[in-house]
Coordinates of C-alpha atoms in Angstrom, one line a residue:
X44 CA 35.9 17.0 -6.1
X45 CA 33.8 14.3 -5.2
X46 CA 29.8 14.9 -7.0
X47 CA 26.9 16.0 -4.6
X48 CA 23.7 14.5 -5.1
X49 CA 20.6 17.3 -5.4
X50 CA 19.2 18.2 -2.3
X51 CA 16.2 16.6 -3.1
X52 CA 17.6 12.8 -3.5
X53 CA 19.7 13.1 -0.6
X54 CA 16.2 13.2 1.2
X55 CA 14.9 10.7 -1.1
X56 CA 14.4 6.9 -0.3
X57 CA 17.9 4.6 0.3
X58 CA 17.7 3.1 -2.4
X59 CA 17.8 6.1 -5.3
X60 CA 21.1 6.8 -3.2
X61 CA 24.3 5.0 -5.0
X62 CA 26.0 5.0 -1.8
X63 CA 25.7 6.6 1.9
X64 CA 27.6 9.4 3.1
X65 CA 30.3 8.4 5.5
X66 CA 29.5 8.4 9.2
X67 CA 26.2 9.1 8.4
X68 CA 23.6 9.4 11.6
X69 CA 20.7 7.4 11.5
X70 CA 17.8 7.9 9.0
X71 CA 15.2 9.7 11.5
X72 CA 17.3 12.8 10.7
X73 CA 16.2 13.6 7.3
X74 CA 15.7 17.5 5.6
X75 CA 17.6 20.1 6.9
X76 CA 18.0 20.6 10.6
X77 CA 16.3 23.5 10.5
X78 CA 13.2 21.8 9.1
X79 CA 13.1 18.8 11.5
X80 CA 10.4 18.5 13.5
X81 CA 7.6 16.2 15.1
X82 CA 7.4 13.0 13.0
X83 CA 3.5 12.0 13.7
X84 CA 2.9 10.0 16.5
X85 CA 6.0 7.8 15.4
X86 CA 9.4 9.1 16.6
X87 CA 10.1 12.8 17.7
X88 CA 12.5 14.7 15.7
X89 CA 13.0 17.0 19.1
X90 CA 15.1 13.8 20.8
X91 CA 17.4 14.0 17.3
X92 CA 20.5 15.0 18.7
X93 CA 20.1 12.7 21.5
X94 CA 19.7 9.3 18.7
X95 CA 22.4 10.4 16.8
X96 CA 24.7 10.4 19.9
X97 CA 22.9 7.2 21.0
X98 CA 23.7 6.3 17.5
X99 CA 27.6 6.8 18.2
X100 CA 27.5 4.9 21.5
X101 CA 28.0 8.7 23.1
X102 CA 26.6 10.2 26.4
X103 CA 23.8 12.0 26.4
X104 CA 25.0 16.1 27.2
X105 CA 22.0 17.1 29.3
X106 CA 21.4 13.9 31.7
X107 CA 23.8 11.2 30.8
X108 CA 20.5 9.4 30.7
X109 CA 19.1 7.7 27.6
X110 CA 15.7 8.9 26.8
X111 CA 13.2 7.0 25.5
X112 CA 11.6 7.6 21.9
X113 CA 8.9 9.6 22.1
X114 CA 6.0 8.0 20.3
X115 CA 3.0 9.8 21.5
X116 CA 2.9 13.3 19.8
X117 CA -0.2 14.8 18.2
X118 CA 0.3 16.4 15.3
X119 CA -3.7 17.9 15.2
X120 CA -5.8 19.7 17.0
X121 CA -8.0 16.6 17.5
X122 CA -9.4 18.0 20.9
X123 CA -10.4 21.2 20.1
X124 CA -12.1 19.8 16.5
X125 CA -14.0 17.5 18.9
X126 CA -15.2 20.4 21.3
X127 CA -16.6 21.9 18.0
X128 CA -18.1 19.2 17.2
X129 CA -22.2 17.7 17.7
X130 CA -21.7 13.9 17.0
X131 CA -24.8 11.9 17.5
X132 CA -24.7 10.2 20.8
X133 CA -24.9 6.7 20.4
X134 CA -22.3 7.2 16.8
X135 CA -19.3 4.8 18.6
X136 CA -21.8 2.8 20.2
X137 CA -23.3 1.8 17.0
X138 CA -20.2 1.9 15.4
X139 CA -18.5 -1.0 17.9
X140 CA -21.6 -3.1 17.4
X141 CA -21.6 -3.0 13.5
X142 CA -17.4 -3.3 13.1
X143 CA -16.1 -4.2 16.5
X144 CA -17.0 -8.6 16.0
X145 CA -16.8 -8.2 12.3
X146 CA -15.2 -11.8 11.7
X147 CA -12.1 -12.7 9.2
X148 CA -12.3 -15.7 6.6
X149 CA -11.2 -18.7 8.5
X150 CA -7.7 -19.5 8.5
X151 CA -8.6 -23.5 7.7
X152 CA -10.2 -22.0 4.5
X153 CA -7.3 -20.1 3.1
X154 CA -4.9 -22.5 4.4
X155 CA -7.1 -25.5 2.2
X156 CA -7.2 -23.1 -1.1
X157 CA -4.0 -22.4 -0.5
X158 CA -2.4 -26.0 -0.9
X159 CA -5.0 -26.8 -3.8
X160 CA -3.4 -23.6 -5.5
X161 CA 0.1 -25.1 -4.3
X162 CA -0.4 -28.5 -5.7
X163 CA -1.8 -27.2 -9.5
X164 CA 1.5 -24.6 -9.6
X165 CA 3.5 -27.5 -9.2
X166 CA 2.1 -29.7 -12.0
X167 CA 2.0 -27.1 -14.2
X168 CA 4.5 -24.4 -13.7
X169 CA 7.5 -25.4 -11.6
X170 CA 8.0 -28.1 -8.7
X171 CA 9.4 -25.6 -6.8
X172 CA 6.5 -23.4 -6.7
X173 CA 5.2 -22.0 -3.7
X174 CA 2.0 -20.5 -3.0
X175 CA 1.8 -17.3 -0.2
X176 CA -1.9 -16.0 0.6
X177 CA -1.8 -11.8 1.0
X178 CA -3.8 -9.1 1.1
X179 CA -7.4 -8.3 3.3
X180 CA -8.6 -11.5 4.1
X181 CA -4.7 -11.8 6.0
X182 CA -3.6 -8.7 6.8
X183 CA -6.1 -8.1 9.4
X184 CA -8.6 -5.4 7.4
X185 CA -10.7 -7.5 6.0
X186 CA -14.2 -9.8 6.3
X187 CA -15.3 -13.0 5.9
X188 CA -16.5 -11.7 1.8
X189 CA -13.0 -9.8 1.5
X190 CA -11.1 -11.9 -1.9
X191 CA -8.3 -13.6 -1.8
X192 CA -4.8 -12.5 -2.8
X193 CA -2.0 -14.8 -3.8
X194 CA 1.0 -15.4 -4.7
X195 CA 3.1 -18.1 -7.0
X196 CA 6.3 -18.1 -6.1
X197 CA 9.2 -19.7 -8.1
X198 CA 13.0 -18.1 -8.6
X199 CA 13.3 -16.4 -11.6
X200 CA 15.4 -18.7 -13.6
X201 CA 13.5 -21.6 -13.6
X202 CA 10.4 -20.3 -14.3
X203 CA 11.9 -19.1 -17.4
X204 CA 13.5 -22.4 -18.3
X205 CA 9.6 -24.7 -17.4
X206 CA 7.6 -21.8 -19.6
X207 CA 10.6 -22.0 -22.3
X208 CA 9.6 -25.8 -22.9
X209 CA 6.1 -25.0 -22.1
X210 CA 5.6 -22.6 -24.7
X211 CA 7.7 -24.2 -27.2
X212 CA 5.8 -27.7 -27.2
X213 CA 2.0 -24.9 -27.3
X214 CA 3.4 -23.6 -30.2
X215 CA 4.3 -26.9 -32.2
X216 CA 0.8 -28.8 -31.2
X217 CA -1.0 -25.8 -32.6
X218 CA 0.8 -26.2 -35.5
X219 CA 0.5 -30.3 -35.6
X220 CA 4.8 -30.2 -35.9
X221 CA 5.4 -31.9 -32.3
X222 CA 6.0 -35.0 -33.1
X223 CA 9.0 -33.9 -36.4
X224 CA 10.0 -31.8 -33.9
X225 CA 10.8 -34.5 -31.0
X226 CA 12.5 -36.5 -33.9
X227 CA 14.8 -34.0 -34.2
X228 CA 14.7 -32.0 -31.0
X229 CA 15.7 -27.9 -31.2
X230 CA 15.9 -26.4 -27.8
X231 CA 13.9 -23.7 -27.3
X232 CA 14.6 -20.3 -26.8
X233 CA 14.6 -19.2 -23.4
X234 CA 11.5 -16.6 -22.6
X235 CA 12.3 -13.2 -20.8
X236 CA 10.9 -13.0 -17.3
X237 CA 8.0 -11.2 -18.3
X238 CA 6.8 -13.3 -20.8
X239 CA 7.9 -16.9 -18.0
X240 CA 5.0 -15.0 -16.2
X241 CA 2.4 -14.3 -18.5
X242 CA 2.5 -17.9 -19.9
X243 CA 2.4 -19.1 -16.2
X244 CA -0.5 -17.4 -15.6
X245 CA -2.2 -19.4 -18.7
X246 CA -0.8 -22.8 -17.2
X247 CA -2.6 -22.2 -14.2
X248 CA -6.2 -20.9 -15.8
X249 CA -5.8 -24.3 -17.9
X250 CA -5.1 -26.7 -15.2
X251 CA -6.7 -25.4 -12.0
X252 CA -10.6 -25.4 -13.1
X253 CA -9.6 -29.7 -12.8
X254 CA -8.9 -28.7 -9.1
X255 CA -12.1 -27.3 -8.3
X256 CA -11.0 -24.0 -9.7
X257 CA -13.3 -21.8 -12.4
X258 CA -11.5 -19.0 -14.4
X259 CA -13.7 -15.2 -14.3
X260 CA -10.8 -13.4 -15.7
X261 CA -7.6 -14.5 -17.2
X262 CA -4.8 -10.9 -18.1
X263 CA -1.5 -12.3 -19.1
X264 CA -0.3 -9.4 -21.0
X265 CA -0.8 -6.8 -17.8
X266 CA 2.0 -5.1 -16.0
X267 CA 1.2 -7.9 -13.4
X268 CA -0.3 -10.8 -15.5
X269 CA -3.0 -11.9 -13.2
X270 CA -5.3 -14.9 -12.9
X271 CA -9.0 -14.4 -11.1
X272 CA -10.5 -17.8 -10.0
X273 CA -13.8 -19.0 -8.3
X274 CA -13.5 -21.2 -5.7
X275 CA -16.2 -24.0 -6.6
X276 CA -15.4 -26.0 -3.3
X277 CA -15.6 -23.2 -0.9
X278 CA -16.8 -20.2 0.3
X279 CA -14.5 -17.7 -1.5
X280 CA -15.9 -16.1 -4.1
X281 CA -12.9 -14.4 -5.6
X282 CA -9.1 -15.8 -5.8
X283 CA -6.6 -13.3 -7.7
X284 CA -3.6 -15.5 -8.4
X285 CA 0.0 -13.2 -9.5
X286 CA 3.5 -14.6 -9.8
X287 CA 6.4 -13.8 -8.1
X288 CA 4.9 -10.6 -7.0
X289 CA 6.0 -10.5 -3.4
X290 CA 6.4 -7.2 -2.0
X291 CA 2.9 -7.1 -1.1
X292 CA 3.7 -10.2 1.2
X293 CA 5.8 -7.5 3.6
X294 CA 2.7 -5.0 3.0
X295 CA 0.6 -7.4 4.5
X296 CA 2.4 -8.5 8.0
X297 CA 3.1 -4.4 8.2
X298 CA -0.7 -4.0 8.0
X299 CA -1.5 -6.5 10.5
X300 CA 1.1 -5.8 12.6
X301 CA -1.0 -2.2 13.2
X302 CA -4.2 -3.9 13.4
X303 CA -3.0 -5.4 16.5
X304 CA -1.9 -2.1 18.1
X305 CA -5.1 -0.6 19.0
X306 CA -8.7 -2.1 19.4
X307 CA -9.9 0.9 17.9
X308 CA -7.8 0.5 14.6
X309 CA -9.7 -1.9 12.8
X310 CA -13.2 -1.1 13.4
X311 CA -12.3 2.6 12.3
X312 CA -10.6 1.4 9.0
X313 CA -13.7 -1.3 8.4
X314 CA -15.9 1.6 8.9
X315 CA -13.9 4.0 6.3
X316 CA -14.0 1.5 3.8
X317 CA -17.7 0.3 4.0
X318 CA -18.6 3.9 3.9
X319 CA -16.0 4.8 0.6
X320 CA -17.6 2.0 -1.1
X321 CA -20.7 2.9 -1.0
X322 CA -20.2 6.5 -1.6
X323 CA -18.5 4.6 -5.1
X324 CA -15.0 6.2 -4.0
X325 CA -13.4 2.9 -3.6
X326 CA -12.1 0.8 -6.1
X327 CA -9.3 0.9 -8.6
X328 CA -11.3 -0.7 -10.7
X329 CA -13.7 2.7 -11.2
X330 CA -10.8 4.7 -11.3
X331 CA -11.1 5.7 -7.6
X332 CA -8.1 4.9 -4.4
X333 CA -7.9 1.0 -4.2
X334 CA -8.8 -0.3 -0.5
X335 CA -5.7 -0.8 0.5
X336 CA -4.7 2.8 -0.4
X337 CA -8.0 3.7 1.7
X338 CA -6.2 1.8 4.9
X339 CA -2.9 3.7 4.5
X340 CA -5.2 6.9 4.5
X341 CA -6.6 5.8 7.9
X342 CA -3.5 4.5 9.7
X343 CA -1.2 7.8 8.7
X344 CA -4.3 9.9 10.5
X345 CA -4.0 7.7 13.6
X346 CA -0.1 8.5 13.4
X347 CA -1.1 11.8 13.0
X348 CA -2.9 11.7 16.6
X349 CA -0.7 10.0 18.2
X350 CA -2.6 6.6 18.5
X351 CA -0.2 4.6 16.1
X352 CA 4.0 5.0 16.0
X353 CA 5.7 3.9 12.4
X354 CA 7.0 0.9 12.6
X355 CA 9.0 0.9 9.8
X356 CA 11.1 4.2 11.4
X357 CA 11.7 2.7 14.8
X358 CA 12.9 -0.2 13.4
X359 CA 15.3 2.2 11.4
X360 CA 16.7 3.8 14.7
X361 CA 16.9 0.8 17.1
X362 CA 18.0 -1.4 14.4
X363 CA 21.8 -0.9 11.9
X364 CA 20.5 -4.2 10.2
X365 CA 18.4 -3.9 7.0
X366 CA 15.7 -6.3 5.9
X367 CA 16.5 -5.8 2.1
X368 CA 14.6 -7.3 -0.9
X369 CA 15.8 -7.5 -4.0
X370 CA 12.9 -7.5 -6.5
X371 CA 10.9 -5.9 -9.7
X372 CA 9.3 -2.7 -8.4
X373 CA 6.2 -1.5 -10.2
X374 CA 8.0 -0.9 -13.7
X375 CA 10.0 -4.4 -14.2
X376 CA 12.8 -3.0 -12.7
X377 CA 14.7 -4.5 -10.1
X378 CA 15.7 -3.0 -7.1
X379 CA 16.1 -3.4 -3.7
X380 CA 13.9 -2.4 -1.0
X381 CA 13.8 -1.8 3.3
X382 CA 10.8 -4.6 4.2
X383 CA 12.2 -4.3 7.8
X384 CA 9.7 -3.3 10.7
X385 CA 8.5 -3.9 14.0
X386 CA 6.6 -6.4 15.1
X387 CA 3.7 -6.1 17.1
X388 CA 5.8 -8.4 19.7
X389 CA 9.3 -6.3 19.3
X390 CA 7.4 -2.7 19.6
X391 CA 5.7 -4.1 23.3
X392 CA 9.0 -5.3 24.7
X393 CA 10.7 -1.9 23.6
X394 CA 7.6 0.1 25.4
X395 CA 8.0 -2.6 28.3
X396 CA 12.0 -2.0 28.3
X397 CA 11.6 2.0 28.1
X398 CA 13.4 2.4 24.7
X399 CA 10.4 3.5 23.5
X400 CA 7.6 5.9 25.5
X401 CA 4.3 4.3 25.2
X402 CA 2.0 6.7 23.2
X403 CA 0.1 9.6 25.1
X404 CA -3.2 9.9 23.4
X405 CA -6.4 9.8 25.4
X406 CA -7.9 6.3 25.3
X407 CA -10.7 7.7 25.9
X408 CA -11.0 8.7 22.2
X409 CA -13.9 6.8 20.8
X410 CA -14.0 5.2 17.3
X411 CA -16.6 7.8 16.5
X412 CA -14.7 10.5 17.2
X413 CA -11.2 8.9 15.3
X414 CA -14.0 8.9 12.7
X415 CA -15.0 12.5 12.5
X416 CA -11.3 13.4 13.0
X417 CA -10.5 11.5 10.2
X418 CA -13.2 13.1 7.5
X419 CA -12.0 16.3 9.0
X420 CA -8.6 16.4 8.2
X421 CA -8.9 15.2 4.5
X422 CA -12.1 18.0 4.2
X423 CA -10.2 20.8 5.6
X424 CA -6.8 20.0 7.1
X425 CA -4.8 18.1 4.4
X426 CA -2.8 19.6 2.0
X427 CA -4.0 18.3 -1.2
X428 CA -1.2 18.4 -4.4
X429 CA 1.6 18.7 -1.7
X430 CA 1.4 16.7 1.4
X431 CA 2.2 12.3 1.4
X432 CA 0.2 10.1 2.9
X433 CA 3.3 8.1 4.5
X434 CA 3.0 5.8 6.8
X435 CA 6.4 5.3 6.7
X436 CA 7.6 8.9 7.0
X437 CA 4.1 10.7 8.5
X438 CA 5.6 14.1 9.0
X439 CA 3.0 15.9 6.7
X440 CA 5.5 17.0 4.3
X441 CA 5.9 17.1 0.5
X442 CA 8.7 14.7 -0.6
X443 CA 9.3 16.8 -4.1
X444 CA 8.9 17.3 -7.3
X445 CA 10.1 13.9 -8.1
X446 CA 7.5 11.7 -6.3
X447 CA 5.2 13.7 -8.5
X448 CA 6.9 11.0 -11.4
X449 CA 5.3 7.8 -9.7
X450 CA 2.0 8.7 -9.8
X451 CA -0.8 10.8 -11.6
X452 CA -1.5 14.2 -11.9
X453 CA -4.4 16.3 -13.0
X454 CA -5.3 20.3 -13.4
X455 CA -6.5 19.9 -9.6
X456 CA -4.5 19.4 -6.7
X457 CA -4.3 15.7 -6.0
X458 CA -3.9 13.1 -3.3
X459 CA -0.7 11.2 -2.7
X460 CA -0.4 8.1 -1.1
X461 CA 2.6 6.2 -0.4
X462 CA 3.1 3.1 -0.7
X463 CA 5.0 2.4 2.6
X464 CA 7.8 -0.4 1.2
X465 CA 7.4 0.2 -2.8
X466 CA 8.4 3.9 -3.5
X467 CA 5.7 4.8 -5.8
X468 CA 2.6 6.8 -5.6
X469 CA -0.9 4.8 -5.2
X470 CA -2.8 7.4 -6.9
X471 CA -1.7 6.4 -10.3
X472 CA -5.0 4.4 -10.6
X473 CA -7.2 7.7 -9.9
X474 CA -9.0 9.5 -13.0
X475 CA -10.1 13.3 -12.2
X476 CA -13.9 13.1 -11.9
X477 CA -13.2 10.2 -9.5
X478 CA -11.0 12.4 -7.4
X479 CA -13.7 15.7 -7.6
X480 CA -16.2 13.0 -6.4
X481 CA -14.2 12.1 -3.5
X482 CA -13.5 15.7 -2.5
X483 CA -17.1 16.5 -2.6
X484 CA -17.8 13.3 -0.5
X485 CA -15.4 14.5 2.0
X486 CA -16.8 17.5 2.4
X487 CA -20.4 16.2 2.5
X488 CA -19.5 13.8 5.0
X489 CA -18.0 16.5 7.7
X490 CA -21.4 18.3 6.8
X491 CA -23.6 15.3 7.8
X492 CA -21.3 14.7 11.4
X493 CA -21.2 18.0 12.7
X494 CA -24.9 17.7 12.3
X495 CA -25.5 15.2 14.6
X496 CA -26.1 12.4 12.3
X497 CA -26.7 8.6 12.9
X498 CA -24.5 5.6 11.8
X499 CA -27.2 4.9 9.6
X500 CA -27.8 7.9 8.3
X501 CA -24.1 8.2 7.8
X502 CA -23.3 4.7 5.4
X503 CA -26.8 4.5 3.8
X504 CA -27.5 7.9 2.2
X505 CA -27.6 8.2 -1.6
X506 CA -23.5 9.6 -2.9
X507 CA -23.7 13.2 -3.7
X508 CA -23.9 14.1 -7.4
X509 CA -21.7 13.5 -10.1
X510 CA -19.1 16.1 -10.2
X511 CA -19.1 17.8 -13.7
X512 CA -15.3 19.0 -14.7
X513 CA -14.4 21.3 -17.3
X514 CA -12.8 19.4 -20.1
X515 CA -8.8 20.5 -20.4
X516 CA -7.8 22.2 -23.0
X517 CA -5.2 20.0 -25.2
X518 CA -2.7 21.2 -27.2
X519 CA -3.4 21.7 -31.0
X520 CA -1.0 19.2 -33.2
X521 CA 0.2 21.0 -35.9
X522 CA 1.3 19.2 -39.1
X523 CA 3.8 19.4 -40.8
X524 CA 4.5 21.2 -43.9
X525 CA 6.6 20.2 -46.9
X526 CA 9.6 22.7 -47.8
X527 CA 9.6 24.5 -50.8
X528 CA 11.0 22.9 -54.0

């Protein structure tokens, strides 16, 4: 008899599965079909049975017809918190004239530090080497001040064969033996990946300050060794170089595919993270959800509403083809991962064609009220320790004990956010105080709205008190005793 996988990782992600089931219909119908419902604002698990015969090329029973996918249902009571509501009347007013023009770093900037980044990797790490900008100051979230992201990237086998000889002649001039050495030349011993990266990362802190470059942090021997640069001959403050880190590349064009979606998305997520920040609840640095974790928070409560679809499960049910990666996850280990989505472009000609229904919320919604939606749910409505942020999967649910393994967890429930193309759990940077202090903030904040505060009022008051926690109580060590002689 043939073994059957735990309920729980036939649910999982595709790739903890070793193989798929024969026959098997297409991913929108995950859980048990008694559990299936709405899947927010992105594909309705009511129209099921009708994909899974579309799936099979069959007829549909009821009409014959095919039915569009339903990408328009609100999961929240948004309407009838809003009626509740006293928002200060010129709130979205103020809010489009602070966020609505807020400008991006100019492409011609990037694009320049970009090729001087290009040109160093290929003196000093490989020829081959190629240089990807990612992150906010790309992926449509960010300003003209945002820092920029990027990545080196050179296949896997030569960069361990140029660091090899790179580290090998470091060593010898350090110890003044180069020149024996080249008289009676020993190979050297080829690096493991890890270690090709870290001493790539100390190639480029060496040679690109001759470039124009100059080094504020160098951390070689972190789980991604990173480089953090000062542009000297432009306006960029900030330039965080990794290698060979790409799957954030694919995070990036799924993050500015949504900004395109809706003019209302990316005021509302500027907004969120200008007020996070300076409530000090941003920042991975301080122990607190990173900024991009903060943007996932805000586009899975616009899926929530109906004003955003997931991209990433459409593409899964009008698509059989994957987009598969094959990289190191988060740990070193490599796997392969689902980068495929739609694009902005795909996702209007399937709403033009009728595959997919056009979304149903109002648009009459304002950014202020998103905004108060938004701090209501996570003050009251989300399901803190069990629910995943997912914009991948938004259907509010918990996805197991398991996921609980890629992230943190403390004596309080917690927040979980997904990453949407790396299965692992973005709260792994978060200490405890840090996640009282956003509760509290929360909570405050839906306090000041349904008060009828102002915009200003709202971003510029003092953050609330420190939170004090209760120290846990850890477990005494006992030591051990000798036996009797």
């Amino acid at each position: 008899m043939a073994a059957v996988a735990p309920p729980f990782l036939q649910v999982a992600s595709p790739w903890l599965r070793s193989e798929a089931p024969a026959q098997r219909s297409p991913r929108l119908a995950f859980g048990s079909s008694r559990r299936r419902r709405c899947i927010g604002g992105s594909v309705s698990i009511g129209l099921c049975v009708s994909l899974r015969r579309r799936a099979r090329r069959e007829p549909d029973i009821d009409t014959g017809e095919k039915l569009p996918i339903d990408t328009g249902i609100m999961q929240l009571e948004l309407l009838d918190w809003l009626n509740q509501a006293n928002l200060h009347p010129d709130l979205s007013k103020d809010a489009l004239a602070k966020f609505g023009g807020v400008p991006q770093q100019a492409d011609e900037v990037v694009e320049k530090v970009v090729q001087r980044i290009q040109e160093g990797a290929r003196r000093c790490v490989a020829p081959s080497s190629t240089v990807h900008p990612f992150g906010s100051t790309v992926n449509g979230f960010g300003e003209e001040s945002s820092d920029l992201d990027v990545l080196v990237a050179i296949k896997e086998q030569e960069l361990t064969y140029f660091m090899s000889y790179a580290n090998w002649g470091q060593r010898h001039q350090r110890r003044g033996t180069l020149q024996d050495d080249l008289d009676e030349f020993d190979p050297p011993k080829n690096l493991t990946p890890k270690a090709a990266m870290c001493h790539a990362v100390q190639q480029l802190a060496d040679y690109l300050p001759e470039l124009g470059f100059k080094v504020l942090n160098l951390i070689p021997q972190a789980r991604k060794p990173l480089v953090t640069l000062e542009d000297m001959q432009g306006p960029l403050k900030e330039v965080d170089i990794s290698i060979n880190n790409s799957l954030p590349l694919y995070n990036s064009r799924l993050l500015k595919s949504y900004s395109q979606l809706d003019e209302r998305v990316r005021p509302l997520v500027l907004l969120v993270k200008v007020w996070a920040k300076g409530k000090r609840i941003c920042g991975a640095h301080e122990g607190n959800l990173s900024s991009y974790s903060w943007t996932i928070m805000v586009l899975y409560f616009l899926q929530l509403v109906g004003l955003l679809p997931s991209l990433q499960l459409l593409h899964e049910v009008l698509n059989d083809e994957k987009r598969i990666l094959s990289t190191r996850d988060y740990w070193g280990n490599i796997r392969d991962f689902d980068t495929g989505f739609l694009t902005v472009e795909e996702y209007q000609k399937a709403v033009a064609d009728k595959t997919i229904a056009a979304p149903q919320t109002e648009d009459s919604l304002t950014v202020a009220q998103l905004l108060y939606g938004f701090i209501r749910f996570f003050a009251t409505e989300y399901d803190w320790g069990t629910e995943v942020v997912s914009m991948h999967k938004p259907d509010r649910k918990d996805r197991g004990i398991w996921f609980k393994f890629f992230g943190k967890n403390h004596p309080e429930p917690v927040i979980h956010v997904e990453d949407p193309i790396e299965f692992r759990d973005l709260n792994i940077v978060m200490r405890r105080e840090r996640l009282a202090q956003m509760k509290e903030e929360f909570n405050h904040a839906l306090e000041m709205l349904n008060t009828g505060c102002s915009l200003e009022e709202f971003l510029n008051r003092e953050p609330r008190p420190e939170v004090f926690l209760v120290p846990t109580r850890r477990r005494r060590r006992h030591r051990a005793m000798p036996l009797p002689t």
